[in-house]
Short mmCIF file of C-alpha atoms in Angstrom, two decimals:
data_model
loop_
_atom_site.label_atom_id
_atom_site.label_comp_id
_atom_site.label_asym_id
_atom_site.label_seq_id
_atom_site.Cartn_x
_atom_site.Cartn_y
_atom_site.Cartn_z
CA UNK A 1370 68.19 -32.29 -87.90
CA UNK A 1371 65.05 -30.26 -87.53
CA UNK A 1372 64.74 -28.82 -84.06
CA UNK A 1373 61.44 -26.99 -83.43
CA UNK A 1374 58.50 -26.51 -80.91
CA UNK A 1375 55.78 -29.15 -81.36
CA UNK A 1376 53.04 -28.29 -83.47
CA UNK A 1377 49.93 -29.02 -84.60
CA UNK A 1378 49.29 -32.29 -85.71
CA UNK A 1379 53.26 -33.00 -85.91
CA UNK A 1380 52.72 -37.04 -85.45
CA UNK A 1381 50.04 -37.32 -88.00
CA UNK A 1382 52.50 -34.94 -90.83
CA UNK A 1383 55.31 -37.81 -89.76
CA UNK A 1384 57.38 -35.59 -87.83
CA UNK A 1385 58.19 -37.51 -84.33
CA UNK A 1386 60.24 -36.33 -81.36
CA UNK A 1387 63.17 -38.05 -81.09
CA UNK A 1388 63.54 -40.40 -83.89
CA UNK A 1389 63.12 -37.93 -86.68
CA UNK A 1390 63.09 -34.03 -85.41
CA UNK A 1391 63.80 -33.09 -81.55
CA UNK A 1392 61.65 -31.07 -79.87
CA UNK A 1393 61.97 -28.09 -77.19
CA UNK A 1394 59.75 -26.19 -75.29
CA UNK A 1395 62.25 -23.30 -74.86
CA UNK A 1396 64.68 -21.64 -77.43
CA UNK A 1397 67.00 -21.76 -74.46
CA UNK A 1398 67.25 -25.68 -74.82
CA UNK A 1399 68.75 -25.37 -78.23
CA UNK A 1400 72.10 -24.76 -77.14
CA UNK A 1401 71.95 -27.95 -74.49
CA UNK A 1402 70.38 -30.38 -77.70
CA UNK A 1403 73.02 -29.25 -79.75
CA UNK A 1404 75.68 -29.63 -77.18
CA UNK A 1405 74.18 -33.60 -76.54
CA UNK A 1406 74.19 -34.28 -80.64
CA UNK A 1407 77.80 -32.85 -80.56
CA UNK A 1408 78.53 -35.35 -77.96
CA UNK A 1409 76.70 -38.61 -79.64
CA UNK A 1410 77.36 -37.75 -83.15
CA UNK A 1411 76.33 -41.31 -84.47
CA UNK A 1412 72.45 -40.61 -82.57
CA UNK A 1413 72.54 -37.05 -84.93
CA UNK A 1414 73.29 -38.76 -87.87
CA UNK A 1415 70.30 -41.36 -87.50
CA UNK A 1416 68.03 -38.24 -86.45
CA UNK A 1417 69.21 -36.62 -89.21
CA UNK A 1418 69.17 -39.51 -91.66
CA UNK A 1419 65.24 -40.94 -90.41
CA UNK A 1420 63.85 -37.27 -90.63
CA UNK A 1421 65.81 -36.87 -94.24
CA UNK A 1422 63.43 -40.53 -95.92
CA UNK A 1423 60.64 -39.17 -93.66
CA UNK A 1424 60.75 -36.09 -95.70
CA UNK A 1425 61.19 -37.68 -98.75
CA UNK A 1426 58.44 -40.42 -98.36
CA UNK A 1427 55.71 -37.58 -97.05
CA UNK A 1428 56.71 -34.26 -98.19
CA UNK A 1429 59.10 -34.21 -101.74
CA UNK A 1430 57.19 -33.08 -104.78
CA UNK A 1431 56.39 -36.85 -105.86
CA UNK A 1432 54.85 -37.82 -102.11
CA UNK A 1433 53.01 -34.50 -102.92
CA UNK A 1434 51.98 -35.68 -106.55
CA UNK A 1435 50.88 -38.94 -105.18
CA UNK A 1436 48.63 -37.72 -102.32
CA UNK A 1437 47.11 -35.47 -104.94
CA UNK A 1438 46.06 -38.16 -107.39
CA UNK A 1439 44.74 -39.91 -105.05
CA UNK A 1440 42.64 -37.60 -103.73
CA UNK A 1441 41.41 -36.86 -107.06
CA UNK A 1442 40.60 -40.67 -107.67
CA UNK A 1443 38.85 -41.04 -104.44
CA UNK A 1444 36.55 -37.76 -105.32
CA UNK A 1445 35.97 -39.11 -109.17
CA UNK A 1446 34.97 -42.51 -107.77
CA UNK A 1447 32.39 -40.57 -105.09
CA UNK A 1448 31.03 -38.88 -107.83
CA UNK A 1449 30.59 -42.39 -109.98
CA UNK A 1450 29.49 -43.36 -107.25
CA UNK A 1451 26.34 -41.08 -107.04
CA UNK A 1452 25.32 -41.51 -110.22
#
């Protein structure tokens, strides 16, 4: 499970509080999140499990390969486009 402070544009890079990463405001609170996943193990395990696809879908070296191509498409067909 990825703990961490929020950051910059953290919805829009698919990372959202609670159903795929947990956020805190305070390295303090790390030791009370960890003590409520220890307690609900089954809640952990679909944090853990939504952030793992979420990282696959948006962020492995084929969601990576993807958003590059079509990037390149969309500037190729601008440029046709001008023509």
């Amino acid at each position: 499970v990825l703990i961490c402070y929020p950051f910059y544009n953290q919805v829009e890079f698919g990372f959202i509080n609670g159903e795929n990463c947990i956020e805190i405001d305070n390295a303090k609170d790390i030791h009370k999140v960890l003590e409520n996943l220890n307690n609900d193990i089954e809640i952990f395990q679909k944090i853990a499990t939504k952030g793992q696809n979420m990282i696959i879908k948006k962020h492995s070296l084929s969601a990576r390969r993807n958003q590059i191509k079509k990037r390149k498409n969309k500037i190729q067909n601008d440029t046709e486009s001008r023509k």
